[in-house]
Every structure is written in structure tokens, then in C-alpha cells.
Coordinates of C-alpha atoms and ligand atoms in Angstrom, one line a residue:
M1 CA 22.7 10.5 -52.7
G2 CA 19.3 9.9 -54.4
V3 CA 15.9 9.1 -53.0
L4 CA 13.1 6.7 -53.9
R5 CA 10.1 8.4 -55.5
L6 CA 7.0 6.2 -55.3
V7 CA 4.3 6.9 -57.9
L8 CA 0.9 5.3 -57.4
G9 CA -1.4 4.0 -60.1
D10 CA -3.6 7.1 -59.9
Q11 CA -0.6 9.5 -59.9
L12 CA 0.4 9.3 -63.5
S13 CA 1.2 13.0 -64.0
P14 CA 4.6 14.4 -64.9
S15 CA 3.7 17.5 -62.7
L16 CA 3.3 15.3 -59.6
S17 CA 4.7 16.8 -56.5
S18 CA 6.8 13.8 -55.7
L19 CA 8.5 14.1 -59.1
R20 CA 9.0 17.8 -59.1
D21 CA 12.7 18.0 -58.0
I22 CA 13.8 14.7 -59.4
G23 CA 17.5 14.2 -59.8
P24 CA 19.9 11.8 -61.7
D25 CA 20.5 9.6 -58.6
D26 CA 16.9 9.1 -57.8
V27 CA 14.8 6.0 -58.6
V28 CA 11.1 6.2 -59.5
L29 CA 9.2 3.2 -58.3
I30 CA 5.9 2.2 -59.9
A31 CA 4.5 -1.2 -58.7
E32 CA 1.6 -3.4 -59.7
V33 CA 0.7 -5.1 -56.4
A34 CA -2.0 -7.6 -55.4
E35 CA -3.1 -5.6 -52.4
E36 CA -4.1 -2.6 -54.5
A37 CA -5.7 -4.7 -57.2
T38 CA -7.8 -6.7 -54.7
Y39 CA -8.6 -4.7 -51.6
V40 CA -11.9 -4.5 -53.4
R41 CA -12.3 -6.8 -56.3
H42 CA -12.0 -4.2 -59.0
H43 CA -13.7 -4.6 -62.4
K44 CA -11.3 -6.3 -64.8
K45 CA -11.3 -3.3 -67.1
K46 CA -10.4 -0.9 -64.3
I47 CA -7.3 -3.1 -63.5
A48 CA -6.3 -3.4 -67.2
F49 CA -6.8 0.3 -67.8
L50 CA -4.6 1.2 -64.8
F51 CA -1.9 -1.3 -65.3
A52 CA -1.6 -0.3 -69.0
A53 CA -1.5 3.4 -68.1
M54 CA 1.1 2.7 -65.4
R55 CA 3.3 0.8 -67.9
H56 CA 3.0 3.5 -70.5
F57 CA 3.8 6.2 -67.9
A58 CA 6.9 4.3 -66.7
A59 CA 8.1 4.1 -70.4
E60 CA 7.6 7.8 -70.8
L61 CA 9.6 8.5 -67.7
K62 CA 12.4 6.2 -68.9
A63 CA 12.4 7.9 -72.3
A64 CA 12.8 11.2 -70.5
G65 CA 16.0 9.8 -68.9
H66 CA 14.8 8.9 -65.4
N67 CA 15.8 5.7 -63.5
V68 CA 12.6 3.8 -63.3
R69 CA 12.0 0.6 -61.3
Y70 CA 8.8 -0.9 -62.7
V71 CA 7.4 -4.0 -60.9
R72 CA 4.9 -6.1 -62.7
L73 CA 2.4 -8.1 -60.8
D74 CA 3.8 -11.4 -61.9
D75 CA 7.5 -10.4 -61.3
A76 CA 9.4 -12.9 -59.2
G77 CA 9.7 -11.5 -55.7
N78 CA 6.8 -9.1 -55.9
Q79 CA 5.9 -8.5 -52.3
G80 CA 2.2 -7.9 -53.0
S81 CA 2.0 -4.6 -51.2
L82 CA 3.2 -1.0 -51.8
R83 CA 5.1 -1.1 -48.5
G84 CA 6.7 -4.4 -49.4
E85 CA 7.8 -3.1 -52.7
V86 CA 9.2 0.1 -51.3
A87 CA 11.2 -1.9 -48.7
R88 CA 12.4 -4.2 -51.5
A89 CA 13.5 -1.3 -53.7
L90 CA 15.4 0.2 -50.8
E91 CA 17.2 -3.1 -50.2
A92 CA 18.1 -3.3 -53.9
A93 CA 19.6 0.2 -53.8
P94 CA 21.1 0.8 -50.3
A95 CA 22.5 4.2 -51.3
L96 CA 19.0 5.7 -51.5
S97 CA 18.5 8.0 -48.5
G98 CA 14.8 8.5 -48.3
V99 CA 11.3 7.9 -49.8
V100 CA 9.3 10.7 -51.4
V101 CA 5.6 10.1 -52.2
T102 CA 2.6 12.3 -53.0
R103 CA -0.3 11.7 -50.5
P104 CA -2.6 9.0 -51.8
G105 CA -6.3 9.5 -52.6
E106 CA -7.6 7.0 -50.1
W107 CA -7.7 7.1 -46.3
R108 CA -6.8 3.4 -45.9
L109 CA -3.5 3.9 -47.8
M110 CA -2.8 7.2 -46.1
Q111 CA -3.0 5.4 -42.7
D112 CA -0.6 2.7 -44.0
M113 CA 1.9 5.3 -45.3
E114 CA 1.8 7.3 -42.0
A115 CA 3.1 4.0 -40.4
W116 CA 5.9 3.7 -43.0
R117 CA 7.8 6.3 -41.1
D118 CA 8.4 3.8 -38.3
L119 CA 8.7 0.7 -40.4
L120 CA 11.2 1.8 -43.1
P121 CA 14.9 2.3 -42.6
V122 CA 15.0 5.8 -44.2
P123 CA 12.9 9.0 -43.7
V124 CA 9.6 9.2 -45.6
E125 CA 8.4 12.5 -47.0
L126 CA 4.7 12.8 -47.8
R127 CA 3.9 15.7 -50.2
D128 CA 0.5 17.3 -50.8
D129 CA -1.3 16.3 -54.0
D130 CA -1.5 19.7 -55.7
R131 CA -3.1 18.4 -58.9
F132 CA -6.3 19.6 -57.4
I133 CA -7.5 23.2 -57.8
V134 CA -8.4 23.8 -54.1
P135 CA -5.7 22.8 -51.5
L136 CA -7.3 20.8 -48.6
A137 CA -6.3 23.5 -46.1
E138 CA -8.3 26.0 -48.2
F139 CA -11.3 23.7 -48.3
F140 CA -11.2 23.1 -44.5
A141 CA -11.1 26.9 -44.0
W142 CA -14.2 27.3 -46.2
A143 CA -16.0 24.5 -44.3
K144 CA -15.1 25.8 -40.8
G145 CA -18.2 26.9 -38.9
R146 CA -20.6 25.8 -41.5
K147 CA -23.4 23.3 -40.5
Q148 CA -24.1 22.3 -44.1
F149 CA -21.7 22.3 -47.0
R150 CA -23.6 23.4 -50.1
M151 CA -21.6 22.8 -53.3
E152 CA -23.1 25.9 -55.0
F153 CA -21.4 28.4 -52.7
F154 CA -18.1 26.6 -52.8
Y155 CA -18.3 26.5 -56.6
R156 CA -18.8 30.2 -56.8
E157 CA -15.6 30.8 -54.8
V158 CA -13.7 28.5 -57.1
R159 CA -15.0 30.4 -60.1
R160 CA -13.7 33.6 -58.5
K161 CA -10.4 32.0 -57.5
T162 CA -9.7 30.6 -61.0
G163 CA -11.4 33.3 -63.0
L164 CA -13.1 30.6 -65.1
L165 CA -16.2 32.0 -66.8
M166 CA -15.9 35.3 -65.1
D167 CA -16.4 38.7 -66.6
G168 CA -14.6 40.8 -64.0
D169 CA -16.3 40.1 -60.7
E170 CA -19.5 38.9 -62.4
P171 CA -20.3 35.4 -63.7
A172 CA -20.3 35.1 -67.5
G173 CA -23.8 35.5 -68.9
G174 CA -25.0 37.0 -65.6
Q175 CA -25.7 33.7 -63.9
W176 CA -23.6 31.3 -61.9
N177 CA -25.5 28.2 -62.8
F178 CA -27.5 27.2 -65.9
D179 CA -28.8 23.9 -64.6
H180 CA -32.4 24.7 -65.4
D181 CA -31.5 24.6 -69.1
N182 CA -29.9 21.2 -68.7
R183 CA -32.8 18.8 -68.0
K184 CA -34.1 18.0 -71.4
R185 CA -35.4 14.6 -72.4
L186 CA -33.9 13.2 -75.5
P187 CA -36.3 13.5 -78.5
K188 CA -37.0 10.2 -80.4
S189 CA -35.3 11.6 -83.5
M190 CA -32.1 12.5 -81.7
V191 CA -29.1 10.1 -81.7
P192 CA -26.1 10.6 -79.5
P193 CA -22.9 11.5 -81.4
A194 CA -20.2 9.0 -82.4
R195 CA -17.4 8.8 -79.8
F196 CA -13.6 8.7 -79.8
L197 CA -13.1 5.0 -78.8
P198 CA -9.5 4.1 -79.5
E199 CA -8.2 0.6 -80.2
P200 CA -5.8 -0.9 -77.6
D201 CA -2.1 -0.8 -78.6
A202 CA 0.2 -3.9 -78.2
L203 CA 1.2 -3.0 -74.6
T204 CA -2.4 -2.6 -73.6
R205 CA -3.4 -5.8 -75.4
E206 CA -0.7 -7.7 -73.4
V207 CA -2.1 -6.3 -70.2
I208 CA -5.7 -7.2 -71.1
D209 CA -4.6 -10.8 -71.8
F210 CA -2.8 -10.9 -68.5
V211 CA -5.8 -9.5 -66.6
R212 CA -8.1 -12.0 -68.3
T213 CA -6.3 -15.0 -66.7
R214 CA -5.0 -13.4 -63.5
F215 CA -8.3 -11.8 -62.5
A216 CA -10.7 -14.2 -64.2
D217 CA -13.0 -14.2 -61.1
H218 CA -13.4 -10.4 -60.9
F219 CA -16.5 -8.6 -62.1
G220 CA -16.9 -7.2 -65.6
D221 CA -15.9 -7.6 -69.3
L222 CA -12.6 -6.7 -70.8
E223 CA -13.9 -6.3 -74.3
P224 CA -14.6 -4.0 -75.9
F225 CA -11.6 -2.1 -74.5
V226 CA -12.2 1.5 -75.6
F227 CA -10.2 3.6 -73.1
A228 CA -7.0 5.4 -74.0
T229 CA -4.0 4.3 -71.8
T230 CA -1.5 7.0 -72.6
R231 CA -1.3 10.8 -72.0
A232 CA -1.5 11.4 -75.8
G233 CA -4.5 9.1 -76.1
A234 CA -6.3 10.8 -73.2
E235 CA -5.5 14.2 -74.7
A236 CA -7.0 13.0 -78.0
A237 CA -10.2 12.0 -76.2
R238 CA -10.3 15.4 -74.5
D239 CA -9.9 17.2 -77.8
H240 CA -12.5 15.1 -79.5
F241 CA -14.9 15.9 -76.6
M242 CA -14.3 19.6 -76.9
A243 CA -14.8 19.7 -80.6
E244 CA -17.7 17.3 -81.1
I245 CA -19.5 16.6 -77.9
L246 CA -19.3 19.5 -75.5
P247 CA -21.9 21.7 -77.4
G248 CA -24.6 19.1 -76.5
F249 CA -23.3 18.4 -73.0
G250 CA -25.7 20.7 -71.2
D251 CA -29.0 20.1 -72.9
W252 CA -28.9 16.3 -72.5
Q253 CA -26.9 16.2 -69.2
D254 CA -29.7 14.4 -67.3
A255 CA -31.1 12.4 -70.2
M256 CA -30.9 8.6 -70.5
A257 CA -31.6 6.3 -73.5
K258 CA -31.6 2.6 -73.8
G259 CA -28.5 1.0 -75.3
E260 CA -26.7 4.4 -75.2
P261 CA -24.0 4.4 -72.5
W262 CA -22.2 7.6 -73.4
M263 CA -24.9 10.2 -74.4
W264 CA -23.1 13.6 -74.4
H265 CA -20.9 12.9 -71.4
S266 CA -17.2 13.5 -71.6
L267 CA -15.8 10.0 -70.6
L268 CA -12.9 11.9 -69.1
S269 CA -13.2 11.0 -65.4
M270 CA -10.9 7.9 -65.6
Y271 CA -8.2 10.0 -67.2
L272 CA -8.6 13.0 -64.7
N273 CA -8.6 10.7 -61.7
C274 CA -5.4 8.7 -62.6
G275 CA -3.6 11.9 -63.7
L276 CA -3.5 11.6 -67.5
L277 CA -5.4 14.9 -67.7
E278 CA -5.3 18.0 -65.5
P279 CA -8.6 19.4 -64.3
L280 CA -7.8 23.1 -64.7
D281 CA -6.4 22.6 -68.2
V282 CA -9.6 20.7 -69.3
C283 CA -11.8 23.6 -67.9
R284 CA -9.8 26.3 -69.6
R285 CA -10.2 24.5 -72.9
A286 CA -13.9 24.2 -72.4
E287 CA -14.1 27.9 -71.6
A288 CA -12.2 28.7 -74.8
E289 CA -14.8 26.8 -76.8
W290 CA -17.5 29.1 -75.4
R291 CA -15.4 32.2 -75.9
A292 CA -14.8 31.2 -79.5
G293 CA -18.6 30.8 -80.0
R294 CA -18.3 27.0 -80.6
A295 CA -20.2 25.8 -77.5
P296 CA -23.1 27.4 -75.7
L297 CA -22.7 28.7 -72.1
N298 CA -25.2 26.3 -70.5
A299 CA -23.0 23.4 -71.8
V300 CA -19.7 24.9 -70.8
E301 CA -20.8 26.2 -67.4
G302 CA -22.4 22.8 -66.6
F303 CA -19.3 20.9 -67.6
I304 CA -16.9 23.2 -65.7
R305 CA -19.2 23.1 -62.6
Q306 CA -18.8 19.3 -62.5
I307 CA -15.0 19.6 -62.4
I308 CA -14.2 22.7 -60.3
G309 CA -17.4 22.4 -58.3
W310 CA -18.4 18.8 -57.6
R311 CA -15.0 17.1 -58.1
E312 CA -13.1 19.5 -55.8
Y313 CA -16.0 19.6 -53.3
V314 CA -16.4 15.8 -52.8
R315 CA -12.6 15.5 -52.3
G316 CA -12.8 18.2 -49.6
I317 CA -15.7 16.5 -47.9
Y318 CA -13.9 13.2 -48.0
W319 CA -10.7 14.4 -46.2
L320 CA -12.7 16.6 -43.8
K321 CA -14.9 13.8 -42.6
M322 CA -12.9 10.6 -42.9
P323 CA -12.7 8.1 -41.3
H324 CA -16.0 8.5 -39.5
Y325 CA -17.9 9.5 -42.7
A326 CA -17.9 5.9 -44.0
E327 CA -19.3 4.6 -40.7
T328 CA -22.5 6.6 -40.8
N329 CA -25.9 5.0 -41.7
A330 CA -28.4 7.8 -41.0
L331 CA -31.3 6.0 -42.6
A332 CA -30.5 2.7 -40.8
A333 CA -30.4 0.7 -44.1
H334 CA -29.2 -2.9 -43.7
R335 CA -30.4 -4.9 -46.7
P336 CA -27.7 -6.8 -48.6
L337 CA -26.9 -6.1 -52.2
P338 CA -29.1 -8.1 -54.5
D339 CA -27.6 -10.6 -56.9
F340 CA -28.7 -8.6 -60.0
F341 CA -26.2 -5.9 -59.1
W342 CA -23.6 -8.4 -60.3
T343 CA -25.5 -10.1 -63.1
G344 CA -27.7 -7.3 -64.5
E345 CA -30.5 -9.9 -64.7
T346 CA -33.7 -8.1 -63.7
G347 CA -36.9 -7.3 -65.5
M348 CA -36.4 -3.6 -64.5
R349 CA -35.2 -2.2 -67.8
C350 CA -33.5 0.8 -66.4
M351 CA -31.5 -1.2 -63.9
A352 CA -30.6 -3.9 -66.4
D353 CA -29.3 -1.2 -68.8
A354 CA -27.3 0.7 -66.2
I355 CA -25.8 -2.5 -64.6
G356 CA -25.3 -4.2 -68.0
Q357 CA -23.2 -1.3 -69.4
T358 CA -21.3 -1.0 -66.0
R359 CA -20.4 -4.6 -66.5
R360 CA -19.4 -4.1 -70.1
H361 CA -17.7 -0.7 -69.9
A362 CA -16.8 0.0 -66.2
Y363 CA -18.7 3.2 -66.9
A364 CA -22.1 4.6 -66.4
H365 CA -23.0 8.3 -66.6
H366 CA -24.0 10.4 -63.6
I367 CA -27.8 10.1 -63.9
Q368 CA -27.6 6.4 -64.1
R369 CA -25.4 6.2 -61.1
L370 CA -27.5 8.7 -59.1
M371 CA -31.1 8.2 -60.2
V372 CA -31.2 4.6 -61.3
T373 CA -28.8 2.3 -59.3
G374 CA -28.2 4.9 -56.6
N375 CA -31.9 5.7 -56.3
F376 CA -32.8 2.0 -56.2
A377 CA -30.2 1.3 -53.4
L378 CA -31.6 4.3 -51.4
I379 CA -35.3 3.4 -51.6
A380 CA -34.7 -0.4 -51.2
G381 CA -32.7 0.4 -48.1
L382 CA -29.5 -1.4 -49.2
D383 CA -26.6 -1.4 -46.8
P384 CA -24.3 1.6 -47.5
R385 CA -21.2 -0.4 -46.9
A386 CA -22.2 -2.9 -49.6
V387 CA -23.3 -0.2 -52.0
N388 CA -20.1 1.8 -51.5
E389 CA -18.0 -1.3 -52.1
W390 CA -20.0 -2.0 -55.3
Y391 CA -19.5 1.6 -56.6
L392 CA -15.8 1.5 -55.7
L393 CA -15.0 -1.6 -57.6
V394 CA -17.3 -1.4 -60.7
Y395 CA -16.2 1.9 -62.2
A396 CA -12.9 2.7 -64.0
D397 CA -12.9 6.2 -62.4
A398 CA -13.5 5.0 -58.8
Y399 CA -11.2 5.9 -55.9
E400 CA -12.6 6.4 -52.5
W401 CA -12.0 10.1 -52.3
V402 CA -14.6 10.7 -55.1
E403 CA -16.7 7.5 -54.9
L404 CA -17.6 7.6 -51.2
P405 CA -19.1 11.1 -50.9
N406 CA -21.0 10.6 -54.1
T407 CA -22.4 7.3 -53.0
H408 CA -22.7 7.6 -49.3
G409 CA -23.7 11.2 -49.2
M410 CA -25.4 12.1 -52.5
A411 CA -27.0 8.8 -53.5
L412 CA -27.7 7.1 -50.1
H413 CA -28.2 10.1 -47.7
A414 CA -26.3 7.9 -45.3
D415 CA -24.5 11.0 -43.9
G416 CA -27.8 12.4 -42.7
G417 CA -27.8 15.3 -45.2
L418 CA -24.3 16.7 -44.9
M419 CA -24.0 16.8 -48.7
A420 CA -27.5 16.8 -50.0
S421 CA -30.3 18.8 -48.4
K422 CA -32.8 16.0 -49.1
P423 CA -32.5 12.4 -50.3
Y424 CA -32.5 11.9 -54.1
A425 CA -35.4 9.5 -53.9
A426 CA -37.6 9.2 -56.9
S427 CA -40.4 7.0 -58.2
G428 CA -40.5 5.5 -61.7
N429 CA -42.0 8.8 -63.0
Y430 CA -38.6 10.5 -62.9
I431 CA -36.9 7.7 -64.8
N432 CA -39.8 7.8 -67.4
K433 CA -39.5 11.5 -67.8
M434 CA -35.8 11.4 -68.4
S435 CA -35.5 8.2 -70.5
D436 CA -37.1 5.8 -72.9
Y437 CA -36.5 2.8 -70.7
C438 CA -40.1 2.3 -69.4
G439 CA -41.6 1.6 -72.9
S440 CA -39.7 -1.7 -73.1
C441 CA -39.8 -2.7 -69.5
A442 CA -41.5 -5.7 -68.0
Y443 CA -43.1 -3.4 -65.5
D444 CA -45.8 -0.7 -65.8
V445 CA -44.4 2.7 -64.8
R446 CA -48.0 4.1 -64.3
A447 CA -49.0 1.3 -61.8
R448 CA -48.2 1.7 -58.1
T449 CA -49.5 -1.7 -56.9
G450 CA -49.9 -5.2 -58.3
D451 CA -47.6 -7.7 -60.0
K452 CA -46.9 -5.4 -63.0
A453 CA -46.3 -2.2 -61.0
C454 CA -42.9 -0.5 -61.4
P455 CA -40.9 -1.4 -58.3
F456 CA -39.6 2.1 -58.1
N457 CA -43.2 3.3 -57.4
Y458 CA -44.0 1.1 -54.4
L459 CA -40.4 1.2 -53.1
Y460 CA -40.5 5.0 -53.2
W461 CA -43.6 5.3 -51.1
D462 CA -42.4 2.5 -48.8
F463 CA -39.2 4.6 -48.3
I464 CA -41.2 7.7 -47.6
A465 CA -43.3 5.8 -45.0
R466 CA -40.4 3.9 -43.5
N467 CA -38.4 7.1 -42.9
Q468 CA -41.2 9.4 -41.9
A469 CA -39.9 10.0 -38.4
R470 CA -36.4 10.8 -39.8
L471 CA -37.3 13.0 -42.7
Q472 CA -40.6 14.7 -42.1
S473 CA -39.1 17.6 -40.3
N474 CA -36.9 18.4 -43.3
Q475 CA -38.4 21.5 -45.0
R476 CA -37.5 20.2 -48.4
M477 CA -39.6 17.0 -47.8
A478 CA -42.7 18.9 -46.7
L479 CA -44.5 18.7 -50.0
I480 CA -43.8 15.0 -50.3
Y481 CA -45.1 14.3 -46.9
K482 CA -48.2 16.3 -47.7
S483 CA -48.8 14.1 -50.8
F484 CA -48.1 11.1 -48.7
E485 CA -50.7 12.0 -46.1
R486 CA -53.3 12.5 -48.9
L487 CA -52.8 9.0 -50.2
P488 CA -55.6 6.6 -49.2
E489 CA -54.7 4.3 -46.3
D490 CA -55.5 1.1 -48.3
E491 CA -53.2 2.2 -51.2
I492 CA -50.3 2.9 -48.8
S493 CA -50.7 -0.5 -47.2
A494 CA -51.0 -2.2 -50.6
M495 CA -47.8 -0.5 -51.7
R496 CA -46.0 -1.4 -48.5
K497 CA -47.1 -5.0 -48.9
D498 CA -45.8 -5.1 -52.5
A499 CA -42.6 -3.5 -51.4
A500 CA -42.1 -6.1 -48.6
A501 CA -42.8 -9.0 -51.0
F502 CA -40.4 -7.5 -53.6
L503 CA -37.6 -6.9 -51.1
D504 CA -38.0 -10.3 -49.5
G505 CA -37.6 -11.9 -53.0
L506 CA -34.3 -10.1 -53.7
G507 CA -31.9 -12.4 -51.9
A508 CA -28.2 -11.4 -51.5
G509 CA -25.5 -11.7 -54.1
T510 CA -21.7 -11.9 -54.0
P511 CA -19.3 -10.5 -56.6
Ligands
FAD16 P1 -19.2 14.1 -67.2 O1 -20.6 14.0 -67.0 O2 -18.7 14.3 -68.6 O3 -18.6 15.2 -66.2 C1 -17.4 15.9 -66.5 C2 -16.4 15.6 -65.3 O4 -16.9 16.2 -64.2 C3 -16.2 14.1 -65.0 O5 -15.2 13.6 -65.8 C4 -15.8 14.2 -63.5 O6 -14.4 14.4 -63.4 C5 -16.5 15.4 -63.0 N1 -17.7 15.1 -62.2 C6 -19.0 15.1 -62.7 N2 -19.8 14.8 -61.6 C7 -19.0 14.6 -60.6 C8 -19.3 14.3 -59.2 N3 -20.5 14.2 -58.8 N4 -18.3 14.2 -58.4 C9 -17.0 14.3 -58.8 N5 -16.7 14.6 -60.1 C10 -17.7 14.8 -60.9 N6 -17.1 10.1 -60.3 C11 -15.8 9.6 -60.3 O7 -14.9 10.2 -60.9 N7 -15.5 8.5 -59.6 C12 -16.4 7.8 -58.9 O8 -16.1 6.8 -58.3 C13 -17.7 8.3 -58.9 N8 -18.7 7.6 -58.2 C14 -20.0 8.1 -58.3 C15 -21.0 7.4 -57.5 C16 -22.3 7.9 -57.5 C17 -23.3 7.1 -56.7 C18 -22.6 9.0 -58.2 C19 -24.0 9.6 -58.2 C20 -21.6 9.7 -58.9 C21 -20.3 9.3 -58.9 N9 -19.3 9.9 -59.6 C22 -18.0 9.5 -59.6 C23 -19.6 11.2 -60.3 C24 -20.0 11.1 -61.8 O9 -21.0 10.2 -61.9 C25 -18.8 10.7 -62.7 O10 -17.7 11.6 -62.4 C26 -19.1 10.8 -64.1 O11 -20.3 10.0 -64.4 C27 -17.9 10.4 -65.0 O12 -18.3 10.3 -66.3 P2 -17.8 11.5 -67.3 O13 -16.4 11.7 -67.3 O14 -18.4 11.1 -68.6 O15 -18.5 12.7 -66.7
DLZ17 C1 -6.6 0.9 -58.3 C2 -5.3 0.5 -58.3 C3 -5.0 -0.8 -58.8 C4 -6.0 -1.7 -59.3 N1 -3.7 -1.3 -58.8 C5 -2.7 -0.5 -58.3 C6 -1.4 -1.0 -58.3 O1 -1.1 -2.2 -58.6 N2 -0.4 -0.2 -57.9 C7 -0.6 1.1 -57.5 O2 0.3 1.8 -57.2 N3 -1.9 1.6 -57.5 C8 -2.9 0.8 -57.9 N4 -4.2 1.3 -57.9 C9 -4.4 2.6 -57.5 C10 -4.4 2.7 -55.9 O3 -5.3 1.8 -55.4 C11 -4.6 4.2 -55.5 O4 -3.4 4.8 -55.7 C12 -5.0 4.3 -54.1 O5 -6.3 3.7 -53.9 C13 -5.1 5.8 -53.6 O6 -6.0 6.5 -54.4
SF4_18 FE1 -37.4 1.3 -64.5 FE2 -39.9 1.2 -63.6 FE3 -39.4 2.3 -65.9 FE4 -39.2 -0.3 -65.6 S1 -41.1 0.9 -65.5 S2 -37.7 1.0 -66.7 S3 -38.5 -0.4 -63.5 S4 -38.7 3.1 -64.0

């Protein structure tokens, strides 16, 4: 007797634990369902990317000889939920004696699946997702007894565990972290390299057309569609990155430039997160580039740290702290999300660029997410729930296990400092240092007050003033509060007045 093996949209890996012991009587279920496509109103491009990748993966499994039940969103009888589709598949094949599924990446769905055990007529087996490098039990053991969870120490343990960039017991190059080399501003003469941006194939085109009509009222553009939707395509993107882009990844990792969405970033997160690429394999290939002398250590270490460090660490934090994590609001921020987060229409050039490309590509690189939109949301006191929802729906790589800690913890400090030892708040000066946005902005980055003053400046000091009682005792904020106390009273009140007027004028937007 066979079993039903459910594969979710972000589980498109042949090595998936739920597929490991697949037999000839088993049925693999992959289902496009309204509940997953709309529990937040995902960017159109995210839905098209995932549905196309799911259809390609189903075709690959079929070609490998497996029985696949693929349910399209517009199929007659589609139940609209994963539970409904599992129940329907069991009814259609009464001989199936159980359901096997790899644990999902989001708490909400995990809760739902736990209940399937009572709701379905056959046993449900939930298997661990071992596509990650650090099993959750190992992360929990590492976290036990610690008051703060600093990524850097966790990262060193994963370096030792994997042997990545290790020379015996020592880190390659004598240092664990080369971040101080990775903060260069882009010189005017330097242009980011050409990218691997594949054309959609016929299957993907069909999905894009379907999404255009079915999800017309969702955020974002479908064109240009430049994501690969097959394993082979994702591998080609990976190989192009290794050969052409990785050497510059470190130097310009924190840089931003107007009209340049990609810079030297890998554009691999959407493939890693839906299972088309494997994290350890990608890291081993990056290390091989350094060992062969084709990429410098600061680039390769920086890249590997993002994957075996940050990516694994945020997943651990998510499962350690949910569900209460999402409920915290340590800085008591309650302002609704302004309309321009959906339209991109604002005189702030940095925000218009970051949101505009998010709308166009369902992608923004890390510094835009953290230091432009995230920083704005932090210093403007936007409600973490609204901001989390925005980040979860706008990016093609967004699933709650990775989105929530990055937004709630890193960007918004809503967890009270569990992830970041101080808020990533910055004035316009930081954005000016790391980008060329300010030169073509309607605002003046040097001005702190007045009509033309950069909003990041007065919002920053307003944030510092507003949160003085909460943040002043933080050692890492001591210098900032010293500077704050040296500011003339009348300048502080002028900035706070400008901040209040600006914030009052924002209004609230809906997707
Ligand atoms: P690169 O800069 O080329 O980095 C290489 C890889 O490292 C990425 O593909 C990704 O897998 C991993 N990585 C890098 N930084 C992080 C990080 N902080 N956390 C986890 N993995 C990381 N990443 C997501 O995958 N999904 C999200 O929903 C997401 N939301 C974010 C929200 C905010 C507010 C912030 C500040 C960051 C968020 N990130 C998220 C992390 C990071 O911004 C993206 O992983 C990265 O921009 C993806 O682009 P890339 O593949 O070109 O990354
Ligand atoms: C994001 C997404 C979307 C848009 N649609 C589907 C879908 O129709 N079917 C499916 O199995 N998965 C989809 N996903 C991915 C799931 O939301 C994801 O598996 C969970 O959020 C757990 O990470
Ligand atoms: Fe952004 Fe201020 Fe610079 Fe304008 S002046 S681009 S708002 S940092």
C-alpha cells in the first residue's frame, strides 16, 4: 500500500525528506491553492515564480517515473487549501494508507498540519526539513542558557561543523569575519556587471498570463520576468554568479546605486528558499572559487557567512521564539504603513528606488531592505505587524521563517534586542555615504530642519528622543545619546516638530 507525499511550493528539492523513501505505489501531491496564494496578498511575480517552479518540479518527478497528482489553481474541484487537497487526494485513492510531509517553513501552516492528525482518515507523518545545515535541535541546544543570541558566535560553530573556509582548526586567512573590508561606496566610474537574467519558457509564460488575470489586484509587476523556474535554470544562475559576480560581492556588499537593483548580490535567495538550490552546495562552490584563486577571501567569506550564518541563524530564532515572537512590539510602534510603500511615489529618492524596484522585480538587496525601507519603518515608528506583512508579501524569497526575524528583529528592533544589540537606526548621512541617491533627491541630506530637510534626519533624532527611556541604558547607544544631549534644545524641538508634521502627513495605505 502506498502513501500520499505532499510537497509544498517551497519544498521543490529531490532530496526532500518526504520523498526520500518513495515507492511505486506512492502518490506525490503538489497543489496550487488559494489559501497559500492569498494568506498575504503576495506580489504577482512571487506567485508566478512559485507556480511555474512547482509545475516544472512536478514534470521532473513524472519524468523520473513517479505518480504525481498536480492540482492547478483553476482545476475544477480545487478545495482552496492544502488540507482540502490532501483530503480530496485521499478520497480519490482510498488505497493510500498515510500522508507523509516535510515540516513547513511557517508556524501558521505547522499549526494547521498538527491538526490534520485528528482531521484526516489516515496517519500523518511530519518529517524534519533537513535541507538546512543546522538541525533545529542543535540550534536550540546552542541557544540554551544564552540571554542574547549573537550570530557571530553561532556562525563560527557552523564553520567548524562544516569545515567551510577552515584551515585545520583555524579560520582561513586567520580571521573569522572580513566585514570591515566590505563597506566600500561604489566609485562613480564603476558599473555593476551584467547579470544572468533568463527569458521565461512556454510553461512559465502560461503561468505569468494566468497570474496576470487571476491576481490582477495583487501588488507588483509581472514584467520583466527574469527568474529561472527550473532546477537547471537556478543552477545556471548559481554558476554565473560564481564565475562573474562573486569576486566583487564583498567590496560592494553594502553599496547602493540609483537604478541598479542587483549590484554584486547573488540573486539566489528565491532559489535557495524554494529548494531549487542547496545551501551547503552553493557554499562549497564559493569556497572552491577562493581556493582556486578566482575570488578573494573577503568576498567568499562574506557570501558564505550570509548563508551558513545569517540564514541558518534566523531560522533557528524563528522556531525557538514563535509564536510569541511576532507579537512583541518593544518600541511601541503603532503607525500604519504609508501609501507610498505600495506606490513608490515619494520625493525621497532612496525610498522611491527601493520600493520601485521591489514592485518591479519582487527583489531588493539587503542594504535596501535594512537601511532604506527598514530604517524608515523603524525611525517613523511603523507598526511591526504591518511592516512584517509588507515584507512577507513583496519579496519573491519571503517565507515567514526568514522574513520575520529579519524584519521584526533586525530592522525594527521590535523584539527588544534579541537579535541585534542596538537598533539599526540611521540618518540620511548613512544613505548618502553608501549610495548616490541623495544627489538627485528632492530633499537636502545635509539639512536637519525645514521644508527641504531629509526626512531621515529629523525622523532619526525624533526616534532617538522618543525612545530615550527605552534605549539610553543600552551601552551601544551611549555615544548617540551623548551627541543627542549636546544638540541645542531649539534644534531638537524644531526637528521633532518637522517629524510630527511629516508623520501626520503620511496617511495610511492599503495594498
Ligand atoms: P546575497 O546578498 O547575495 O546573499 C547571499 C545569500 O545569503 C542570500 O541568497 C540569502 O540566502 C542569504 N542571506 C543573506 N542575508 C541574509 C539574512 N539576513 N537572512 C537570511 N539569509 C540571508 N531574505 C530572504 O531570503 N527572505 C526574506 O523574506 C528576507 N526578508 C528580509 C527582510 C529584511 C527587513 C531584511 C533586512 C533582510 C531580509 N532578508 C530576507 C535577507 C536578505 O536581505 C536577502 O536574503 C537578500 O537580500 C537576498 O538577495 P540575494 O540572494 O541577492 O542575497
Ligand atoms: C508562497 C506559496 C504560494 C504563493 N502558493 C503556494 C501554493 O499554491 N501551494 C503550496 O504548496 N505552496 C505555496 N506557497 C508556499 C507556501 O506558502 C509555503 O510552503 C508555506 O508558507 C510554508 O513555508
Ligand atoms: Fe534618502 Fe534623504 Fe538622501 Fe533623499 S536626501 S535620498 S531622503 S537619504
